[in-house]
Coordinates of C-alpha atoms (C1' of nucleotides) in Angstrom, one line a residue:
Chain K
M24 CA 13.2 -6.5 -15.7
T25 CA 10.1 -6.8 -18.0
A26 CA 9.1 -5.5 -20.7
E27 CA 7.1 -3.7 -19.0
T28 CA 9.0 -1.6 -16.9
D29 CA 11.7 -1.4 -19.7
E30 CA 9.7 1.0 -22.0
S31 CA 9.0 3.9 -19.0
F32 CA 12.5 4.0 -18.3
G33 CA 14.0 3.1 -21.3
D34 CA 15.6 6.7 -21.8
V35 CA 17.5 6.7 -18.6
T36 CA 21.4 6.7 -18.4
P37 CA 23.9 5.4 -17.9
D38 CA 23.0 1.4 -18.4
A39 CA 23.6 0.7 -14.9
A40 CA 21.1 4.0 -13.4
R41 CA 18.7 2.4 -15.4
R42 CA 19.7 -1.4 -14.4
L43 CA 19.1 -0.3 -10.9
L44 CA 15.9 1.8 -11.1
L45 CA 14.4 -1.5 -13.0
G46 CA 15.4 -3.4 -10.5
A47 CA 14.2 -1.5 -7.3
V48 CA 11.1 -1.0 -9.3
E49 CA 10.4 -4.6 -9.4
A50 CA 11.6 -5.5 -5.9
F51 CA 9.2 -1.7 -4.2
A52 CA 6.5 -2.9 -6.1
E53 CA 6.8 -6.7 -4.7
R54 CA 7.8 -6.7 -0.9
G55 CA 7.4 -2.4 -0.3
F56 CA 10.3 -0.1 0.3
H57 CA 11.1 -0.7 3.7
A58 CA 11.1 -4.5 3.5
T59 CA 13.2 -3.5 -0.1
T60 CA 16.9 -4.1 0.7
T61 CA 19.8 -1.9 -1.6
R62 CA 22.0 -5.2 -1.4
D63 CA 18.2 -7.5 -3.5
I64 CA 18.2 -4.2 -5.6
A65 CA 21.8 -4.2 -6.3
G66 CA 21.4 -8.5 -7.2
R67 CA 18.5 -8.0 -9.4
A68 CA 20.9 -4.7 -11.4
G69 CA 23.6 -7.8 -11.6
M70 CA 26.5 -5.6 -9.2
S71 CA 27.7 -4.9 -6.0
P72 CA 25.9 -3.5 -3.3
A73 CA 28.1 -1.0 -2.7
A74 CA 27.3 0.2 -6.8
L75 CA 24.1 1.4 -6.0
Y76 CA 25.9 4.5 -4.1
I77 CA 27.8 5.5 -7.2
H78 CA 24.2 6.3 -9.1
Y79 CA 22.6 7.4 -5.9
K80 CA 22.7 9.1 -3.2
T81 CA 20.3 7.0 -1.4
K82 CA 17.7 4.2 -1.7
E83 CA 15.2 6.9 -1.3
E84 CA 16.7 8.7 -3.9
L85 CA 16.3 5.6 -5.7
L86 CA 12.3 5.6 -4.8
F87 CA 12.0 8.9 -5.6
Q88 CA 13.0 8.9 -9.8
I89 CA 10.9 6.3 -10.0
S90 CA 7.3 7.8 -8.7
R91 CA 8.4 11.4 -10.4
V92 CA 8.8 9.3 -13.3
G93 CA 5.8 7.8 -13.0
H94 CA 3.7 10.6 -12.2
E95 CA 4.8 12.3 -14.8
R96 CA 3.7 9.8 -17.3
S97 CA 1.0 10.0 -15.7
V98 CA -0.2 13.9 -16.3
H99 CA 1.2 13.6 -19.4
L100 CA -0.9 10.3 -20.4
M101 CA -4.4 12.8 -19.3
E102 CA -2.8 15.6 -20.8
E103 CA -2.8 14.1 -24.3
A104 CA -6.1 11.7 -23.3
T105 CA -8.3 15.0 -23.0
A106 CA -6.6 17.8 -25.6
G107 CA -8.2 18.0 -28.4
D108 CA -11.6 18.7 -29.5
G109 CA -13.9 15.9 -29.2
S110 CA -16.6 16.0 -26.5
A111 CA -16.4 16.1 -23.2
A112 CA -17.8 12.8 -23.4
E113 CA -15.4 11.5 -25.5
R114 CA -11.7 12.9 -23.8
L115 CA -13.8 11.2 -20.4
A116 CA -13.5 7.6 -21.9
H117 CA -10.3 8.4 -23.4
A118 CA -8.7 9.3 -20.8
V119 CA -10.2 6.9 -18.1
R120 CA -9.5 3.7 -21.0
S121 CA -6.1 5.3 -21.4
F122 CA -5.1 5.9 -17.2
A123 CA -6.6 2.5 -16.0
R124 CA -4.8 0.7 -19.0
W125 CA -1.6 2.5 -17.7
H126 CA -2.4 1.2 -14.1
A127 CA -2.8 -2.7 -15.5
E128 CA 0.0 -2.2 -18.1
H129 CA 2.3 -1.2 -15.9
H130 CA 1.3 -2.1 -12.4
T131 CA 4.3 -3.2 -11.6
T132 CA 5.5 0.7 -10.9
G133 CA 1.9 1.4 -10.8
R134 CA 1.8 -0.3 -7.2
V135 CA 5.1 1.6 -6.1
V136 CA 4.1 4.7 -7.6
Q137 CA 0.7 5.1 -5.4
Y138 CA 0.8 3.2 -2.8
E139 CA 4.6 3.8 -1.0
L140 CA 4.1 7.7 -1.1
A141 CA 4.9 7.4 2.5
A142 CA 8.6 6.5 2.1
L143 CA 8.9 9.7 0.4
S144 CA 11.3 12.3 2.6
E145 CA 9.3 15.1 2.9
Q146 CA 10.4 17.5 0.5
H147 CA 10.4 14.6 -2.1
Y148 CA 6.4 14.2 -0.8
A149 CA 5.8 17.6 -1.7
Q150 CA 6.5 17.6 -5.0
I151 CA 4.7 14.4 -6.0
V152 CA 1.7 16.0 -4.8
R153 CA 1.9 19.2 -7.2
L154 CA 1.6 16.9 -9.6
R155 CA -0.8 14.0 -8.4
R156 CA -3.5 17.6 -8.3
R157 CA -2.3 18.4 -11.9
T158 CA -3.7 14.7 -12.2
E159 CA -6.5 15.7 -10.4
D160 CA -7.1 19.2 -11.4
I161 CA -7.5 17.6 -15.6
L162 CA -10.2 14.7 -14.7
R163 CA -12.0 17.4 -13.1
G164 CA -12.2 19.8 -16.2
V165 CA -13.5 16.7 -18.4
L166 CA -16.1 16.5 -15.7
Q167 CA -17.0 20.2 -15.8
D168 CA -16.8 20.6 -19.5
G169 CA -19.8 17.8 -19.5
V170 CA -22.4 19.0 -16.9
A171 CA -22.0 22.6 -18.6
S172 CA -22.8 20.9 -22.4
G173 CA -25.4 18.6 -20.7
E174 CA -23.6 15.8 -21.7
F175 CA -23.4 15.0 -17.9
A176 CA -25.4 14.8 -14.6
V177 CA -23.5 14.6 -11.7
G178 CA -24.0 16.5 -8.8
D179 CA -20.9 15.6 -7.2
I180 CA -17.8 16.8 -9.5
R181 CA -15.1 16.9 -6.6
G182 CA -16.2 13.3 -5.0
T183 CA -17.0 12.2 -8.9
A184 CA -13.8 12.8 -10.5
L185 CA -11.6 11.6 -7.0
A186 CA -13.5 8.3 -7.5
V187 CA -12.7 7.7 -11.0
L188 CA -8.7 8.1 -10.5
S189 CA -9.5 5.9 -7.2
L190 CA -11.8 3.1 -10.0
C191 CA -8.3 3.5 -12.3
V192 CA -5.3 3.6 -9.5
D193 CA -6.4 0.7 -7.9
V194 CA -5.8 -1.6 -10.8
A195 CA -2.9 -1.4 -9.9
R196 CA -3.4 -3.7 -6.6
W197 CA -5.0 -6.3 -7.9
F198 CA -4.1 -6.6 -11.3
R199 CA -2.6 -10.1 -12.1
P200 CA -0.3 -10.5 -15.7
D201 CA -2.6 -14.1 -15.4
S202 CA -5.5 -12.0 -14.9
R203 CA -9.2 -13.3 -16.9
R204 CA -8.7 -9.7 -18.3
T205 CA -6.3 -7.8 -20.7
P206 CA -5.4 -4.5 -20.0
D207 CA -7.3 -3.2 -23.2
E208 CA -9.6 -4.9 -22.0
I209 CA -9.6 -2.9 -18.7
G210 CA -9.7 0.4 -19.7
V211 CA -12.7 0.1 -21.8
L212 CA -14.8 -1.7 -19.4
Y213 CA -13.4 1.2 -17.1
A214 CA -14.0 4.0 -20.0
D215 CA -17.9 2.2 -19.6
L216 CA -18.4 2.8 -16.2
A217 CA -16.6 5.6 -15.9
L218 CA -19.4 7.1 -18.1
R219 CA -22.3 6.1 -16.5
M220 CA -20.9 7.7 -13.1
A221 CA -21.1 10.8 -15.0
G222 CA -24.5 9.9 -15.7
H223 CA -24.1 9.6 -19.9
R224 CA -26.6 8.8 -21.7
A225 CA -25.4 6.5 -24.5
G226 CA -25.9 7.1 -27.6
Chain Y
M24 CA -6.1 5.5 20.5
T25 CA -9.0 7.5 19.0
A26 CA -12.2 6.4 19.0
E27 CA -12.3 4.9 15.6
T28 CA -10.5 2.1 16.6
D29 CA -11.5 1.6 19.5
E30 CA -14.6 -0.4 17.8
S31 CA -13.7 -2.9 16.7
F32 CA -10.8 -4.3 18.8
G33 CA -13.1 -3.3 22.0
D34 CA -14.0 -7.2 23.5
V35 CA -10.0 -8.0 22.9
T36 CA -8.6 -9.0 25.8
P37 CA -6.3 -8.6 28.6
D38 CA -6.1 -5.4 28.2
A39 CA -2.4 -4.8 27.5
A40 CA -3.1 -7.6 24.3
R41 CA -5.6 -5.3 23.4
R42 CA -3.9 -1.7 23.9
L43 CA -0.6 -3.9 21.7
L44 CA -3.4 -4.3 19.3
L45 CA -4.5 -1.1 18.4
G46 CA -0.8 1.0 18.7
A47 CA -0.2 -1.3 15.9
V48 CA -2.7 -0.7 13.8
E49 CA -2.1 2.9 14.1
A50 CA 1.8 2.9 14.0
F51 CA 1.0 -0.1 10.6
A52 CA -1.3 3.1 9.3
E53 CA 1.1 5.6 9.5
R54 CA 4.0 4.2 7.8
G55 CA 3.6 0.4 6.8
F56 CA 4.2 -3.3 8.9
H57 CA 8.0 -3.6 7.1
A58 CA 8.7 0.1 8.6
T59 CA 7.3 0.1 12.1
T60 CA 9.0 -1.0 15.3
T61 CA 8.0 -3.1 18.1
R62 CA 9.5 -0.7 20.2
D63 CA 7.3 1.8 18.6
I64 CA 4.5 -0.5 19.3
A65 CA 4.9 -1.0 22.8
G66 CA 5.5 2.5 23.1
R67 CA 2.3 3.2 22.3
A68 CA 0.8 0.8 24.1
G69 CA 2.7 1.3 27.8
M70 CA 4.5 -0.3 27.8
S71 CA 7.8 -1.7 27.2
P72 CA 9.5 -4.3 24.5
A73 CA 9.4 -7.0 25.3
A74 CA 5.6 -6.7 27.3
L75 CA 5.0 -7.5 23.5
Y76 CA 6.0 -10.9 23.0
I77 CA 4.0 -12.6 26.3
H78 CA 1.5 -12.0 24.3
Y79 CA 2.1 -11.8 21.0
K80 CA 4.5 -14.3 19.2
T81 CA 5.7 -12.1 16.2
K82 CA 5.1 -9.1 14.7
E83 CA 3.5 -10.8 12.3
E84 CA 1.0 -12.2 14.4
L85 CA -0.2 -8.8 15.4
L86 CA -0.5 -7.9 11.3
F87 CA -2.5 -10.9 11.3
Q88 CA -5.2 -10.8 14.1
I89 CA -5.6 -6.3 12.6
S90 CA -6.3 -8.5 9.3
R91 CA -8.2 -11.3 10.5
V92 CA -10.3 -9.1 12.6
G93 CA -11.1 -6.8 10.1
H94 CA -11.4 -8.8 6.8
E95 CA -14.3 -10.6 9.1
R96 CA -16.3 -7.8 10.0
S97 CA -15.6 -6.7 6.1
V98 CA -17.4 -9.8 5.5
H99 CA -20.1 -9.8 7.9
L100 CA -20.8 -5.9 7.0
M101 CA -21.6 -7.5 2.9
E102 CA -23.8 -10.2 4.9
E103 CA -26.0 -7.5 6.8
A104 CA -26.3 -5.1 4.2
T105 CA -27.5 -7.9 1.5
A106 CA -29.3 -10.0 3.7
G107 CA -33.1 -9.3 3.9
D108 CA -36.1 -8.9 0.6
G109 CA -35.3 -6.0 -0.7
S110 CA -34.5 -5.2 -4.4
A111 CA -30.7 -6.2 -5.6
A112 CA -30.8 -2.3 -6.5
E113 CA -32.1 -1.7 -2.1
R114 CA -29.2 -4.4 -0.8
L115 CA -26.4 -3.2 -4.0
A116 CA -27.2 0.9 -2.0
H117 CA -27.0 -0.6 1.3
A118 CA -24.0 -3.1 0.7
V119 CA -21.9 0.0 -1.0
R120 CA -22.6 2.3 1.6
S121 CA -22.2 0.5 4.3
F122 CA -19.0 -0.8 2.6
A123 CA -17.4 2.4 1.7
R124 CA -18.3 4.0 4.8
W125 CA -16.3 1.7 6.8
H126 CA -13.4 2.3 4.7
A127 CA -14.0 5.6 5.8
E128 CA -14.4 5.5 9.4
H129 CA -12.1 3.3 9.9
H130 CA -9.5 3.8 7.6
T131 CA -6.6 3.2 10.1
T132 CA -7.8 -0.4 10.0
G133 CA -8.9 -0.3 6.4
R134 CA -5.8 0.3 5.2
V135 CA -3.8 -1.8 7.2
V136 CA -6.4 -4.6 6.4
Q137 CA -6.2 -3.7 2.5
Y138 CA -2.2 -2.4 1.8
E139 CA -0.6 -4.8 4.2
L140 CA -0.7 -8.7 3.1
A141 CA 2.0 -9.2 1.2
A142 CA 3.7 -9.1 4.7
L143 CA 1.6 -11.9 5.9
S144 CA 3.0 -15.4 6.4
E145 CA 2.0 -17.8 3.7
Q146 CA -0.4 -19.6 6.1
H147 CA -1.6 -16.0 7.5
Y148 CA -2.5 -15.0 3.8
A149 CA -4.3 -17.6 2.5
Q150 CA -6.4 -17.9 5.3
I151 CA -7.5 -14.0 4.6
V152 CA -7.7 -14.7 1.1
R153 CA -11.0 -17.2 2.1
L154 CA -12.3 -14.1 3.9
R155 CA -11.9 -11.8 0.8
R156 CA -13.1 -14.6 -1.7
R157 CA -16.8 -14.1 -0.1
T158 CA -16.5 -11.1 0.2
E159 CA -16.1 -10.8 -3.4
D160 CA -18.8 -13.3 -3.8
I161 CA -21.9 -11.7 -2.1
L162 CA -21.3 -8.2 -3.8
R163 CA -21.2 -10.4 -7.3
G164 CA -24.8 -12.2 -6.2
V165 CA -26.7 -9.3 -5.6
L166 CA -25.1 -7.9 -9.1
Q167 CA -26.4 -11.1 -10.8
D168 CA -29.8 -11.2 -8.9
G169 CA -30.5 -7.0 -10.2
V170 CA -29.8 -8.7 -14.3
A171 CA -31.8 -11.9 -13.3
S172 CA -34.5 -8.9 -12.3
G173 CA -33.9 -6.5 -15.1
E174 CA -32.8 -3.6 -12.1
F175 CA -29.3 -3.9 -13.9
A176 CA -27.9 -3.7 -17.3
V177 CA -24.3 -5.4 -16.7
G178 CA -22.3 -6.6 -19.3
D179 CA -19.0 -7.7 -17.2
I180 CA -21.0 -8.8 -14.0
R181 CA -17.5 -9.7 -12.7
G182 CA -15.6 -7.2 -13.6
T183 CA -17.9 -4.7 -12.6
A184 CA -18.0 -6.7 -9.4
L185 CA -14.6 -5.5 -8.6
A186 CA -14.5 -2.5 -9.4
V187 CA -17.3 -1.7 -7.1
L188 CA -15.4 -3.0 -4.0
S189 CA -12.3 -1.5 -5.4
L190 CA -13.7 1.9 -5.9
C191 CA -14.9 2.0 -1.9
V192 CA -11.3 -0.5 -0.9
D193 CA -10.2 2.8 -2.4
V194 CA -11.2 5.4 0.1
A195 CA -8.9 4.1 3.0
R196 CA -6.3 4.7 1.2
W197 CA -7.3 8.7 0.3
F198 CA -9.6 9.5 3.3
R199 CA -8.4 11.6 5.7
P200 CA -10.7 12.9 8.8
D201 CA -10.9 16.7 9.0
S202 CA -12.3 15.5 4.3
R203 CA -14.4 18.3 3.2
R204 CA -17.2 14.6 3.1
T205 CA -18.6 13.0 6.2
P206 CA -17.7 9.2 6.0
D207 CA -21.5 9.2 5.9
E208 CA -21.5 11.4 2.6
I209 CA -19.2 9.4 1.2
G210 CA -21.5 6.2 1.8
V211 CA -24.4 8.1 0.2
L212 CA -22.0 9.2 -2.5
Y213 CA -20.6 5.9 -3.6
A214 CA -23.8 3.8 -3.7
D215 CA -25.3 6.1 -6.1
L216 CA -21.6 5.6 -7.9
A217 CA -22.5 2.1 -7.7
L218 CA -26.2 1.5 -8.8
R219 CA -25.0 3.9 -11.7
M220 CA -22.6 2.0 -12.8
A221 CA -24.8 -1.4 -12.6
G222 CA -26.8 0.5 -14.9
H223 CA -29.8 1.1 -13.0
R224 CA -32.5 3.5 -14.2
A225 CA -33.2 5.6 -11.2
G226 CA -37.3 6.0 -10.0
Chain G
dG1 C1' 3.2 -9.9 33.6
dT2 C1' 6.0 -6.7 32.8
dC3 C1' 9.9 -4.9 33.4
dT4 C1' 15.8 -4.3 32.4
dA5 C1' 19.7 -5.9 29.8
dT6 C1' 21.3 -7.7 25.8
dA7 C1' 22.1 -11.3 22.2
dC8 C1' 22.5 -11.6 17.5
dA9 C1' 20.6 -10.7 12.6
dG10 C1' 20.6 -7.6 9.1
dG11 C1' 20.6 -3.7 6.5
dG12 C1' 22.3 1.3 4.9
dA13 C1' 26.2 3.6 3.5
dT14 C1' 31.7 4.4 3.1
dA15 C1' 36.8 3.0 2.4
dG16 C1' 40.2 2.2 -0.8
dA17 C1' 41.7 -0.6 -4.0
dC18 C1' 41.3 -1.5 -8.5
Chain S
dG4 C1' 33.1 2.8 -11.9
dT5 C1' 32.9 -1.3 -9.8
dC6 C1' 34.5 -4.4 -6.5
dT7 C1' 35.6 -6.5 -1.6
dA8 C1' 35.8 -5.6 3.0
dT9 C1' 33.1 -3.5 6.8
dC10 C1' 31.4 0.2 10.3
dC11 C1' 27.6 0.9 12.7
dC12 C1' 23.1 1.9 14.2
dT13 C1' 18.8 -0.2 14.3
dG14 C1' 15.6 -4.0 15.3
dT15 C1' 13.5 -8.4 16.2
dA16 C1' 13.2 -11.4 20.2
dT17 C1' 14.5 -13.4 24.4
dA18 C1' 17.3 -14.0 29.3
dG19 C1' 16.6 -13.6 33.7
dA20 C1' 14.7 -10.9 37.9
dC21 C1' 11.0 -8.9 40.2

DNA sequence: GTCTATACAGGGATAGAC
DNA sequence: GTCTATCCCTGTATAGAC
């Protein structure tokens, strides 16, 4: 139950349900969904295995809640960073800095959100895919704006948008808290890399 | 048993051991290591569950063989692409095109290689980490060469090398064979993106 | 080397008391 | 809402025949 995970699920009630969610995030991130036992999750939450089923119907529902909240947070970050009347370059930099930083700061949640999708039920998966599309659309829109305004030089907008997202998402895979870079430093570096990928001329 | 997987493990003998390996690659890529049963693997190879243990001591050993061969292939690709006396820009482009293309063409193997490391035993994991370091070192060396020769403008060489690898690796996560791009088109696009990330001025 | 049969452990989920 | 106890299935791995 690190400070990291606390933040994203802070408003989940009752308290026991939140503790279970936090335990599940940690366990899923460490071992993966299928290698995690309900006993482990309940143990981390300081409860008996049976108590889990008072708050969640199945282990998969626990994964779905984590995935849903994480993806909603992603969409929100993207919307927030790209809203406003800045230039396309400013909005791209803001979005990438924020998105990459989130995947470093919340690498535990991020790992579950990005790499455990296959364990979701078909219906839950479909719901998550809709959220993922929104995130992609927002970023692609920023690249399109920049090309239209002449700020960016991008041949393949769809491919480049996918690549930029890909770069940010992958931070959750390799980031370690004892890394030589802080989450914000990663955000700053990645915002610069994204501008370069978009063919933005500095100055 | 797609044509894709055939290639990487073509020289594994005897035949039964190879079929098991190919079945395991498919199953691990689809469901993940822990969600895959030995019955499933044996079934894909057209054998009884018990036959698996004639050729492999444990399920984990099967994963290790896949991971080892895949990582050795990665190192080999990197070495081949960055050898020779081309400019740093040529060598970077070649390496990234080759590495990204491999993760698209062999996305099934790639998924297992990149995303199932946590399921390896401690000793096997340590062995794999050594191979991963070599791949990173080679790419970092190319970036360093380019900065030294004035071809590239990179502030954070280590961070940029990591980001370029990250970009290529993540192809295995999102690539689908029915994608709108061929593996080689992805390779070409990513080589261009990597040159941009390295601050290379075209022409 | 491959099969059928099975031992044995582990884990998701529930029953019923408090 | 939480506990203890437990059901019952699944899955890894082995035994022993062919």
